[in-house]
Short mmCIF file of C-alpha atoms in Angstrom, two decimals:
data_model
loop_
_atom_site.label_atom_id
_atom_site.label_comp_id
_atom_site.label_asym_id
_atom_site.label_seq_id
_atom_site.Cartn_x
_atom_site.Cartn_y
_atom_site.Cartn_z
CA MET A 181 21.50 -2.03 2.77
CA ALA A 182 23.15 -5.46 2.68
CA TYR A 183 23.02 -7.33 -0.62
CA GLN A 184 20.67 -10.46 0.05
CA VAL A 185 22.22 -14.08 -0.70
CA LEU A 186 20.78 -17.36 -0.71
CA ILE A 187 22.72 -20.80 -0.81
CA VAL A 188 21.10 -23.82 -2.36
CA ASP A 189 22.74 -27.23 -2.63
CA ASP A 190 21.67 -30.88 -1.65
CA GLU A 191 25.16 -31.40 0.22
CA PRO A 192 25.08 -30.11 3.81
CA VAL A 193 28.88 -30.06 3.57
CA ILE A 194 29.00 -27.70 0.64
CA ARG A 195 26.28 -25.39 2.08
CA PHE A 196 28.17 -25.16 5.39
CA GLY A 197 31.39 -24.57 3.70
CA ILE A 198 30.38 -21.89 1.50
CA ARG A 199 28.57 -19.99 4.47
CA ALA A 200 31.37 -20.14 6.67
CA SER A 201 33.95 -19.40 3.97
CA ILE A 202 33.05 -15.75 3.53
CA PRO A 203 32.94 -12.67 6.14
CA TRP A 204 29.66 -11.56 4.42
CA GLU A 205 28.86 -8.46 6.37
CA GLN A 206 32.40 -7.16 5.82
CA HIS A 207 31.62 -7.34 2.22
CA GLY A 208 28.18 -5.64 2.33
CA MET A 209 26.26 -8.93 2.21
CA GLN A 210 23.70 -11.09 4.26
CA VAL A 211 23.12 -14.62 3.92
CA ILE A 212 19.13 -14.96 4.26
CA GLY A 213 19.47 -18.77 4.39
CA ASP A 214 20.68 -22.11 2.80
CA CYS A 215 18.41 -24.93 1.40
CA ALA A 216 18.77 -28.61 0.13
CA ASN A 217 16.64 -27.87 -3.21
CA GLY A 218 15.00 -25.45 -5.33
CA SER A 219 11.62 -26.22 -3.78
CA GLU A 220 12.76 -25.39 -0.48
CA ALA A 221 14.30 -22.43 -1.65
CA LEU A 222 11.21 -20.88 -3.35
CA GLU A 223 9.35 -21.39 -0.27
CA LEU A 224 11.92 -19.39 1.73
CA LEU A 225 11.85 -16.58 -0.77
CA HIS A 226 8.16 -16.18 -0.19
CA ASN A 227 7.87 -12.38 0.84
CA GLN A 228 11.68 -12.12 0.55
CA SER A 229 14.02 -9.97 -1.51
CA LEU A 230 16.81 -11.57 -3.28
CA ASP A 231 20.13 -10.23 -5.03
CA ILE A 232 22.45 -13.08 -5.56
CA LEU A 233 21.56 -16.83 -5.61
CA ILE A 234 24.54 -19.45 -5.34
CA THR A 235 22.90 -22.89 -6.31
CA ASP A 236 23.94 -26.33 -7.45
CA ILE A 237 22.57 -27.72 -10.57
CA LYS A 238 21.86 -31.54 -9.81
CA MET A 239 19.29 -31.50 -6.67
CA PRO A 240 16.41 -33.70 -5.73
CA VAL A 241 12.68 -32.31 -6.13
CA MET A 242 13.73 -29.25 -7.95
CA ASP A 243 17.19 -28.68 -9.63
CA GLY A 244 19.36 -25.73 -10.22
CA LEU A 245 18.03 -24.99 -13.63
CA ALA A 246 14.47 -24.92 -12.59
CA LEU A 247 15.18 -22.89 -9.75
CA THR A 248 17.25 -20.53 -11.93
CA ARG A 249 14.30 -19.72 -14.24
CA GLU A 250 11.97 -19.09 -11.26
CA VAL A 251 14.22 -16.86 -9.75
CA ILE A 252 15.03 -14.79 -12.88
CA ALA A 253 11.25 -14.53 -13.47
CA ARG A 254 10.62 -13.27 -9.99
CA TYR A 255 13.98 -11.44 -9.37
CA PRO A 256 14.88 -9.81 -12.97
CA HIS A 257 17.84 -8.21 -11.38
CA ALA A 258 19.17 -11.12 -9.44
CA LYS A 259 22.58 -12.72 -10.16
CA VAL A 260 22.95 -16.43 -10.32
CA ILE A 261 26.17 -18.10 -9.51
CA LEU A 262 26.41 -22.00 -10.18
CA VAL A 263 28.35 -24.56 -8.43
CA SER A 264 28.77 -27.55 -10.39
CA SER A 265 30.76 -30.95 -10.74
CA TYR A 266 33.00 -31.40 -14.06
CA ASN A 267 30.28 -33.59 -15.43
CA ASP A 268 27.59 -30.78 -15.38
CA PHE A 269 28.76 -28.70 -18.37
CA ASP A 270 25.70 -29.16 -20.35
CA TYR A 271 23.75 -27.95 -17.66
CA VAL A 272 26.04 -25.10 -16.96
CA ARG A 273 25.61 -24.20 -20.64
CA GLU A 274 21.94 -24.12 -20.26
CA ALA A 275 22.05 -22.11 -17.16
CA MET A 276 24.28 -19.50 -18.57
CA ARG A 277 21.95 -19.08 -21.63
CA LEU A 278 19.10 -18.56 -18.96
CA GLY A 279 20.95 -15.88 -17.45
CA ALA A 280 23.39 -17.17 -15.03
CA MET A 281 26.25 -14.94 -13.99
CA ASP A 282 29.30 -17.24 -13.55
CA TYR A 283 29.91 -21.01 -12.44
CA ILE A 284 32.72 -22.35 -10.12
CA LEU A 285 33.75 -26.29 -10.03
CA LYS A 286 33.11 -27.86 -6.81
CA PRO A 287 36.35 -29.77 -6.58
CA THR A 288 38.48 -26.71 -6.85
CA LEU A 289 36.03 -24.25 -4.83
CA GLU A 290 38.14 -21.74 -3.00
CA PRO A 291 36.81 -18.80 -0.96
CA GLU A 292 39.03 -16.25 -2.72
CA GLU A 293 37.44 -17.19 -6.30
CA LEU A 294 33.98 -17.12 -4.75
CA LEU A 295 34.54 -13.86 -3.35
CA GLU A 296 35.81 -12.56 -6.65
CA VAL A 297 32.82 -13.71 -8.29
CA LEU A 298 30.64 -12.37 -5.65
CA HIS A 299 32.30 -8.89 -5.95
CA THR A 300 31.62 -8.99 -9.69
CA CYS A 301 27.85 -9.60 -9.10
CA ILE A 302 27.85 -6.88 -6.53
CA ARG A 303 29.46 -4.21 -9.28
CA GLN A 304 26.93 -5.17 -11.73
CA LEU A 305 24.04 -4.67 -9.30
CA GLN A 306 25.40 -1.25 -8.19
CA ALA A 307 25.72 -0.34 -12.17
CA GLU A 308 22.28 -1.62 -12.98
CA ARG A 309 20.84 0.36 -9.76
CA SER A 310 22.56 3.38 -10.67
CA MET A 311 21.37 2.98 -14.29
CA HIS A 312 17.98 2.62 -13.07
CA ASP A 313 18.37 5.51 -10.79
CA VAL A 314 19.32 7.74 -13.78
CA ILE A 315 16.34 6.40 -15.92
CA ASP A 316 13.80 6.95 -13.09
CA ALA A 317 15.14 10.39 -12.60
CA TYR A 318 14.89 11.25 -16.36
CA ALA A 319 11.54 9.73 -16.58
CA SER A 320 10.33 11.63 -13.45
CA SER A 321 11.90 14.93 -14.88
CA THR A 322 10.21 14.29 -18.27
CA ARG A 323 6.92 13.81 -16.41
CA GLN A 324 7.30 17.02 -14.53
CA LEU A 325 8.29 19.02 -17.47
CA GLU A 326 5.19 17.58 -19.53
CA ARG A 327 2.99 18.39 -16.43
CA LYS A 328 4.22 21.89 -16.30
CA LYS A 329 3.45 22.51 -19.82
CA VAL A 330 -0.31 21.49 -19.32
CA GLU A 331 -0.48 23.34 -16.31
CA GLN A 332 0.59 26.41 -18.01
CA LEU A 333 -1.71 25.89 -20.71
CA LEU A 334 -4.68 25.20 -18.61
CA LYS A 335 -3.64 28.52 -16.33
CA ARG A 336 -3.52 30.57 -19.31
CA ASN A 337 -6.64 29.56 -20.73
CA LEU A 338 -8.70 29.65 -17.43
CA LEU A 339 -7.34 33.14 -16.45
CA GLN A 340 -8.35 34.41 -19.86
CA LYS A 341 -11.52 32.72 -19.82
CA GLN A 342 -10.64 31.18 -23.03
CA PRO A 343 -12.30 27.84 -24.35
CA ILE A 344 -9.92 24.86 -23.81
CA GLU A 345 -10.23 22.59 -26.80
CA SER A 346 -9.08 19.04 -27.47
CA ALA A 347 -5.33 19.08 -27.91
CA ALA A 348 -2.29 16.82 -28.25
CA SER A 349 -0.90 18.32 -25.20
CA LEU A 350 -3.94 17.24 -22.94
CA PRO A 351 -3.92 13.56 -21.32
CA SER A 352 -6.64 11.42 -22.73
CA TRP A 353 -8.50 11.26 -19.08
CA MET A 354 -9.33 14.98 -19.71
CA GLU A 355 -11.69 13.95 -22.66
CA THR A 356 -13.85 12.09 -20.19
CA LYS A 357 -15.68 13.25 -16.93
CA MET A 358 -13.61 14.98 -14.50
CA TRP A 359 -13.89 16.70 -11.23
CA VAL A 360 -13.17 20.26 -10.89
CA VAL A 361 -12.18 21.23 -7.27
CA CYS A 362 -11.86 24.74 -5.82
CA VAL A 363 -9.73 24.62 -2.71
CA ARG A 364 -9.62 27.52 0.07
CA LEU A 365 -7.48 27.51 3.33
CA ASP A 366 -9.68 28.09 6.51
CA ARG A 367 -8.58 30.11 9.45
CA VAL A 368 -5.04 30.80 8.08
CA HIS A 369 -4.95 33.84 10.62
CA GLU A 370 -6.54 31.94 13.34
CA GLY A 371 -5.30 33.65 16.52
CA ARG A 372 -3.00 35.73 14.52
CA SER A 373 -3.40 38.82 12.01
CA GLU A 374 -2.37 38.69 8.47
CA ALA A 375 0.75 40.55 9.56
CA GLU A 376 1.92 37.62 11.74
CA VAL A 377 1.20 35.17 9.00
CA GLY A 378 3.44 36.58 6.19
CA GLU A 379 3.11 35.74 2.46
CA LEU A 380 6.08 33.45 2.82
CA GLU A 381 4.30 31.23 5.15
CA ARG A 382 1.18 30.93 2.88
CA THR A 383 3.30 30.17 -0.03
CA ILE A 384 5.02 27.33 1.56
CA VAL A 385 1.46 25.74 2.80
CA TRP A 386 0.33 26.04 -1.07
CA GLU A 387 3.52 24.32 -2.12
CA ASP A 388 3.14 21.57 0.54
CA LEU A 389 -0.58 21.10 -0.73
CA VAL A 390 0.40 20.84 -4.22
CA GLU A 391 3.14 18.52 -3.74
CA THR A 392 1.10 16.11 -1.37
CA PHE A 393 -1.63 16.24 -4.04
CA TYR A 394 0.68 14.95 -6.75
CA ASP A 395 2.23 12.30 -4.17
CA GLN A 396 -1.24 10.72 -3.67
CA LEU A 397 -2.66 10.79 -7.30
CA ASP A 398 -1.17 9.48 -10.31
CA ARG A 399 -3.45 11.45 -12.63
CA GLY A 400 -4.51 15.02 -12.02
CA TYR A 401 -3.40 18.61 -11.96
CA ALA A 402 -3.03 21.40 -8.91
CA LEU A 403 -3.29 24.97 -10.29
CA HIS A 404 -2.26 27.51 -8.06
CA ILE A 405 -4.30 30.42 -9.92
CA SER A 406 -4.21 32.90 -6.94
CA SER A 407 -2.78 33.37 -3.53
CA GLU A 408 -6.40 32.40 -2.11
CA GLU A 409 -7.36 29.12 -3.92
CA LEU A 410 -5.94 26.27 -5.67
CA LEU A 411 -7.84 24.36 -8.45
CA LEU A 412 -7.65 20.52 -8.60
CA LEU A 413 -8.33 18.67 -11.93
CA LEU A 414 -8.70 14.95 -11.56
CA PRO A 415 -10.48 12.06 -13.47
CA ALA A 416 -13.97 11.42 -12.28
CA GLU A 417 -13.65 7.65 -11.94
CA SER A 418 -16.95 7.44 -9.98
CA GLU A 419 -19.92 9.50 -9.57
CA ASP A 420 -19.61 9.19 -5.71
CA ALA A 421 -17.38 12.35 -4.47
CA SER A 422 -16.89 10.53 -0.98
CA PHE A 423 -13.42 9.92 -2.21
CA MET A 424 -12.78 13.63 -1.83
CA GLU A 425 -13.08 13.26 1.88
CA LYS A 426 -9.91 11.13 2.18
CA LEU A 427 -7.98 13.07 -0.18
CA LYS A 428 -8.91 16.49 2.11
CA GLY A 429 -8.23 14.76 5.14
CA ASP A 430 -4.61 13.58 3.61
CA LEU A 431 -3.96 17.09 2.38
CA GLU A 432 -5.04 18.85 5.94
CA SER A 433 -2.82 16.25 7.82
CA VAL A 434 0.29 17.57 5.81
CA ILE A 435 -0.22 21.36 5.70
CA GLY A 436 -1.70 21.65 9.23
CA TYR A 437 -4.77 23.98 8.34
CA LYS A 438 -8.48 23.00 7.46
CA LEU A 439 -9.74 23.18 3.72
CA THR A 440 -13.05 24.06 2.38
CA MET A 441 -13.77 22.48 -1.14
CA GLY A 442 -16.24 23.33 -3.91
CA MET A 443 -16.88 20.68 -6.54
CA ASP A 444 -18.30 20.48 -10.17
CA GLN A 445 -18.19 17.99 -12.90
CA ALA A 446 -17.08 18.65 -16.51
CA ASP A 447 -17.51 16.11 -18.95
CA HIS A 448 -14.71 17.05 -20.87
CA ALA A 449 -12.01 19.70 -21.15
CA GLY A 450 -14.26 22.29 -23.35
CA GLN A 451 -16.30 22.41 -20.12
CA LEU A 452 -13.57 23.53 -17.86
CA ASN A 453 -14.27 27.30 -17.73
CA GLU A 454 -18.19 26.83 -16.59
CA ALA A 455 -16.99 23.96 -14.01
CA VAL A 456 -14.22 26.21 -12.54
CA GLU A 457 -16.85 29.07 -11.96
CA HIS A 458 -19.45 26.41 -10.58
CA SER A 459 -16.68 24.82 -8.09
CA ARG A 460 -15.94 28.52 -7.00
CA LEU A 461 -19.46 29.26 -6.31
CA ALA A 462 -19.72 26.09 -4.30
CA CYS A 463 -16.83 26.86 -2.31
CA GLN A 464 -17.89 30.27 -1.58
CA ARG A 465 -21.20 28.84 0.28
CA ARG A 466 -18.58 28.55 3.23
CA PHE A 467 -19.33 31.99 4.29
CA PHE A 468 -22.78 31.50 5.21
CA GLU A 469 -22.94 27.70 5.66
CA GLY A 470 -19.64 26.91 7.57
CA LEU A 471 -15.98 26.27 7.03
CA GLY A 472 -14.30 22.84 6.79
CA HIS A 473 -16.82 20.98 4.62
CA ILE A 474 -16.89 19.92 0.80
CA TYR A 475 -19.74 21.60 -1.27
CA GLN A 476 -21.06 20.10 -4.61
CA HIS A 477 -22.42 22.39 -7.35
CA GLU A 478 -25.94 20.96 -7.61
CA VAL A 479 -29.41 22.31 -7.78
CA GLU A 480 -30.20 20.92 -4.25
CA ALA A 481 -26.46 21.19 -3.23
CA LYS A 482 -25.63 19.70 0.34
CA ALA A 483 -22.36 19.47 2.03
CA VAL A 484 -20.50 16.17 1.66
CA GLN A 485 -20.01 16.18 5.43
CA THR A 486 -22.91 15.29 7.86
CA THR A 487 -23.33 18.75 9.04
CA PRO A 488 -26.77 20.05 7.95
CA LEU A 489 -26.57 22.87 5.58
CA SER A 490 -28.86 26.08 5.92
CA SER A 491 -32.43 25.69 4.78
CA GLN A 492 -33.34 26.72 1.33
CA GLY A 493 -35.51 29.80 0.73
CA GLU A 494 -35.58 33.28 -0.84
CA SER A 495 -32.92 35.69 0.11
CA THR A 496 -33.98 38.72 2.39
CA GLN A 497 -31.39 41.06 0.92
CA ALA A 498 -32.56 44.51 0.90
CA ASN A 499 -32.65 46.28 -2.54
CA GLN A 500 -30.48 49.02 -3.25
CA PRO A 501 -33.13 52.05 -3.00
CA GLU A 502 -33.60 50.73 0.69
CA PHE A 503 -29.90 50.97 1.33
CA ASP A 504 -29.40 54.48 -0.22
CA ARG A 505 -32.23 55.75 1.87
CA PHE A 506 -30.64 53.98 4.86
CA LYS A 507 -27.30 55.91 4.03
CA SER A 508 -29.14 59.18 3.85
CA GLU A 509 -30.41 58.87 7.23
CA LEU A 510 -26.92 57.90 8.32
CA MET A 511 -25.40 60.79 6.85
CA GLN A 512 -27.72 63.07 8.55
CA LYS A 513 -26.43 61.73 11.98
CA VAL A 514 -22.97 61.92 11.07
CA ARG A 515 -23.42 65.55 10.31
CA LEU A 516 -24.95 66.04 13.53
CA ASN A 517 -22.27 64.10 15.16
CA ASP A 518 -24.81 62.11 16.96
CA ASN A 519 -22.65 58.76 17.76
CA GLU A 520 -25.57 57.24 19.77
CA ALA A 521 -28.30 57.64 16.68
CA MET A 522 -25.25 56.22 14.55
CA GLN A 523 -24.75 53.34 16.36
CA SER A 524 -28.62 52.56 16.79
CA LEU A 525 -28.67 52.77 13.01
CA LEU A 526 -25.85 50.56 12.51
CA GLN A 527 -27.57 47.93 14.60
CA THR A 528 -30.76 48.11 12.62
CA TRP A 529 -28.79 47.35 9.36
CA ILE A 530 -26.75 44.61 10.96
CA LYS A 531 -30.02 42.59 11.49
CA THR A 532 -30.37 42.66 7.70
CA TRP A 533 -26.91 41.00 7.32
CA GLN A 534 -27.69 38.72 10.12
CA ALA A 535 -31.00 37.58 8.40
CA LEU A 536 -29.04 36.27 5.40
CA SER A 537 -27.26 33.74 7.43
CA HIS A 538 -30.56 31.95 7.70
CA THR A 539 -31.34 31.75 3.92
CA ALA A 540 -29.74 30.02 1.03
CA CYS A 541 -27.27 32.81 -0.18
CA SER A 542 -25.27 33.44 -3.08
CA HIS A 543 -21.66 34.53 -3.55
CA GLY A 544 -23.38 38.07 -4.63
CA ASP A 545 -24.94 38.33 -1.05
CA GLU A 546 -21.63 37.95 0.67
CA MET A 547 -19.84 40.75 -1.74
CA ARG A 548 -22.87 42.88 -1.31
CA ILE A 549 -22.88 42.87 2.45
CA LYS A 550 -18.86 43.66 2.37
CA HIS A 551 -19.53 46.21 0.22
CA GLU A 552 -22.20 48.03 2.04
CA ALA A 553 -19.99 47.67 5.24
CA CYS A 554 -17.20 49.52 3.61
CA GLU A 555 -19.41 52.31 2.27
CA LEU A 556 -20.99 52.64 5.96
CA LEU A 557 -17.56 53.03 7.49
CA SER A 558 -16.47 55.55 4.88
CA LEU A 559 -19.67 57.60 5.34
CA GLN A 560 -18.68 57.88 9.16
CA PHE A 561 -14.91 58.56 8.98
CA SER A 562 -13.62 59.32 5.43
CA ASN A 563 -13.65 63.18 6.44
CA HIS A 564 -11.74 62.52 9.78
CA MET A 565 -9.19 59.67 8.71
CA GLU A 566 -6.48 59.01 6.18
CA SER A 567 -7.71 56.88 3.49
CA VAL A 568 -4.96 54.25 3.97
CA HIS A 569 -6.31 53.62 7.55
CA LEU A 570 -9.84 53.09 6.03
CA LEU A 571 -8.38 50.93 3.14
CA GLU A 572 -6.81 48.59 5.79
CA ARG A 573 -9.90 48.51 7.44
CA PHE A 574 -11.81 47.66 4.21
CA ASP A 575 -9.38 44.81 3.51
CA ALA A 576 -9.89 43.27 7.10
CA MET A 577 -13.71 43.02 6.43
CA LYS A 578 -13.22 41.61 2.94
CA GLU A 579 -10.85 38.94 4.30
CA THR A 580 -13.39 37.44 6.90
CA GLU A 581 -14.50 33.97 5.88
CA THR A 582 -17.76 33.48 7.70
CA ILE A 583 -20.94 35.82 8.25
CA GLU A 584 -20.11 35.55 12.09
CA ASP A 585 -16.57 36.84 11.36
CA PHE A 586 -17.67 39.49 9.27
CA LEU A 587 -20.09 40.87 11.82
CA ASP A 588 -17.47 40.82 14.59
CA THR A 589 -14.89 42.51 12.41
CA PHE A 590 -17.27 45.23 11.21
CA LEU A 591 -18.08 46.18 14.85
CA THR A 592 -14.62 45.91 15.87
CA GLN A 593 -13.53 48.42 13.00
CA VAL A 594 -16.46 50.91 14.02
CA GLU A 595 -15.12 50.92 17.73
CA GLU A 596 -11.42 51.18 16.74
CA CYS A 597 -12.15 54.11 14.27
CA HIS A 598 -13.97 55.91 17.10
CA ARG A 599 -11.03 55.30 19.56
CA LEU A 600 -8.50 56.43 17.13
CA LEU A 601 -10.32 59.67 16.48
CA ASP A 602 -10.26 60.31 20.23
CA GLU A 603 -6.69 59.74 20.54
CA LYS A 604 -5.95 61.78 17.47
CA GLN A 605 -5.27 64.92 19.22
CA ASP A 606 -2.73 63.22 21.86
CA ARG A 607 -0.52 61.92 19.20
CA HIS A 608 2.24 63.97 17.39
CA PRO A 609 5.52 63.15 15.52
CA SER A 610 8.58 63.00 17.48
CA TYR A 611 11.91 61.76 17.25
CA ASP A 612 11.20 59.02 19.49
CA SER A 613 8.18 57.88 17.46
CA PRO A 614 6.15 54.51 18.26
CA MET A 615 7.60 52.93 15.31
CA GLU A 616 11.35 53.80 15.88
CA ARG A 617 10.58 52.22 19.34
CA ALA A 618 9.05 49.21 17.85
CA LEU A 619 11.78 48.68 15.36
CA ASP A 620 14.49 49.03 18.10
CA TYR A 621 12.55 46.25 20.45
CA ILE A 622 12.24 44.10 17.29
CA HIS A 623 15.91 44.04 16.63
CA GLU A 624 16.76 43.49 20.19
CA HIS A 625 14.09 40.42 20.54
CA TYR A 626 13.58 38.90 16.93
CA GLN A 627 15.47 35.86 17.93
CA GLN A 628 12.89 35.10 20.72
CA ASP A 629 9.53 34.12 20.06
CA ILE A 630 8.10 37.65 19.39
CA HIS A 631 4.42 38.43 18.63
CA LEU A 632 2.72 41.33 17.00
CA GLN A 633 0.69 41.92 20.04
CA GLU A 634 3.68 41.95 22.32
CA VAL A 635 5.25 44.90 20.26
CA ALA A 636 1.98 46.80 20.22
CA ASP A 637 1.88 46.66 23.97
CA ILE A 638 5.44 47.81 24.22
CA VAL A 639 4.37 51.07 22.29
CA HIS A 640 1.00 51.34 23.88
CA ILE A 641 -0.95 51.26 20.52
CA SER A 642 -3.75 48.76 19.71
CA LYS A 643 -2.71 45.72 17.68
CA ASN A 644 -4.72 46.70 14.65
CA TYR A 645 -3.62 50.11 14.34
CA PHE A 646 -0.15 49.22 15.16
CA SER A 647 -0.26 46.57 12.19
CA ILE A 648 -1.52 49.43 9.66
CA LEU A 649 1.18 51.87 10.96
CA PHE A 650 4.17 49.25 10.85
CA LYS A 651 3.10 48.18 7.19
CA LYS A 652 2.95 51.91 6.07
CA TYR A 653 6.40 52.61 7.74
CA THR A 654 8.35 49.70 6.88
CA GLU A 655 6.41 48.67 3.44
CA GLN A 656 6.28 45.25 4.95
CA ASN A 657 3.74 43.24 7.31
CA PHE A 658 5.20 42.50 10.64
CA ILE A 659 5.94 38.73 10.34
CA ASP A 660 7.78 39.14 7.04
CA TYR A 661 9.99 42.04 8.48
CA VAL A 662 10.99 39.62 11.29
CA ILE A 663 11.62 36.69 9.05
CA GLN A 664 13.75 38.69 7.08
CA LEU A 665 16.06 39.45 10.28
CA ARG A 666 15.96 35.77 11.22
CA ILE A 667 17.17 34.76 7.90
CA ARG A 668 19.84 37.49 7.88
CA LYS A 669 21.05 36.18 11.36
CA ALA A 670 21.03 32.59 10.17
CA LYS A 671 23.35 33.57 7.23
CA GLU A 672 25.83 34.94 9.45
CA LEU A 673 25.77 31.99 11.58
CA LEU A 674 26.36 29.68 8.79
CA GLU A 675 29.22 31.65 7.35
CA HIS A 676 31.18 32.17 10.66
CA THR A 677 30.18 29.53 12.97
CA GLU A 678 30.34 25.72 13.29
CA LEU A 679 26.81 25.34 14.62
CA LYS A 680 24.66 22.60 13.30
CA VAL A 681 21.58 23.49 11.15
CA TYR A 682 19.14 23.12 14.07
CA GLU A 683 21.24 25.17 16.28
CA VAL A 684 21.35 27.80 13.51
CA ALA A 685 17.58 27.73 13.40
CA GLU A 686 17.15 27.85 17.12
CA ALA A 687 19.56 30.63 17.52
CA SER A 688 17.92 32.89 14.52
CA GLY A 689 14.53 32.52 16.28
CA PHE A 690 13.06 29.56 14.33
CA ASN A 691 11.67 26.84 16.64
CA ASP A 692 10.97 24.24 13.49
CA VAL A 693 14.29 23.31 11.64
CA LYS A 694 12.23 21.73 8.73
CA TYR A 695 10.29 25.15 8.33
CA PHE A 696 13.52 26.90 8.81
CA SER A 697 15.05 24.95 5.97
CA LYS A 698 12.09 25.39 3.48
CA LEU A 699 11.98 29.44 4.26
CA PHE A 700 15.64 29.61 3.78
CA LYS A 701 15.77 28.00 0.51
CA LYS A 702 12.66 29.90 -0.64
CA MET A 703 14.56 33.26 0.26
CA THR A 704 18.17 32.35 -0.85
CA SER A 705 17.43 29.67 -3.56
CA CYS A 706 19.76 27.05 -1.79
CA SER A 707 19.63 24.97 1.34
CA PRO A 708 21.52 26.20 4.74
CA VAL A 709 24.08 23.37 3.95
CA ASP A 710 24.78 24.59 0.31
CA TYR A 711 24.76 28.08 1.57
CA ARG A 712 27.40 27.40 4.14
CA GLU A 713 29.69 25.48 1.52
CA ILE A 714 29.28 28.20 -1.11
CA HIS A 715 30.17 31.10 1.47
CA ARG A 716 33.06 29.05 3.13
CA GLY A 717 34.78 28.60 -0.08
CA ARG A 718 35.04 32.17 -0.81
#
């Protein structure tokens, strides 16, 4: 960016001469105007930046001394060059005391002399900017270090459920009211299985969310406690929690996913453990009451959004003896291999789960029905299927985010288990196994937009079952395996070709160069450009 220069002199000939005598743009400068006195100059400078002021001392309306005082007060970094007459030395002395950079005598004013003084100003401006950059970088590094220390202290105490006492290392705002917010990602697997999302992608999403949070707020902490949730701590500057809607929207616009939040308020750091539990409970209401809302932990809790919540009432959950009797009845049908009766019994019990969606339910209700579903699946199929297959199906049900998702997933898992049992006799190991054929296909097509369903279709296996087999066979889920192949290809291209980074990304199978760069740095600890420089130098 060019340095901004203003010329002020009551003599038009002097102003014109100064402006015309220097090739400003060639020397990285731009004249923003010329004025006849200090008052005109200040009016022109309204909403303008200024780096160098060239001014006469004696002028009508406002002289150069008054103008110098105002300019240095408004622009502390600005450099002032005085243009004076022989009889102005007393004024020059005063101007230099105020902070003027140098002076030039009008009778001997030459372009070379003025240009030399201007270059001196520029060198000093550059040095000061560099020093400010160093100071800012140091201050930022110090703030980040202090923030990390507090984050580690909070994480350790929260994970160990230890009381967080007042400490010199905690900021003062944590001794007053604060919001404690539990954040969960909604529909991370929308249209994609867990195998197609990958741990790396989730990690990047969380990192973007944390970075955006710190960009938005001067005070607060973002604690990544687990892969499933993020805790936000920020001052409760108002009892009104509506500000959280804006923050939620800002975060969602950056990460590309919807969020559900649960909130509670702590009066001081000593109440954090309790407030964290309350915020988690509030967030878990999403299972029965809907995703994408902000839930506040209150006796008569309501979502911050206008979407009405479920009506309050007593839970219709069945007690344990009733479930035990149901399991006994189901077990009898399993022994008799009466599939029709088993399906009828399951539908009966599903109605008890569906009833919960019309009541004010707790996190315990969610965990209970998921546990019951795992038990029912195990009763029917544990004697006929490998435990690893059942465990994968248990995980699929546990990861559902709403009661509707859970019911659909449960019925799908039951149907899939029956189908797998029917096909069991037709499958036998061979050299040309489905997994070997799948890997061959992946290695041939990973640079294209390849999907889990596509590969499953190639080897004639259902998507869910293929996902289970693939992870068991490779010890990686599908997308992480594909990403590993793409990054390996990108390394080869960076080392052995002159392709630009975006071309390397495209040739390796990545459609988004920004995502590619983040992922590459995550996996190699350096950017694609740095990687190329390092490996070209070998």
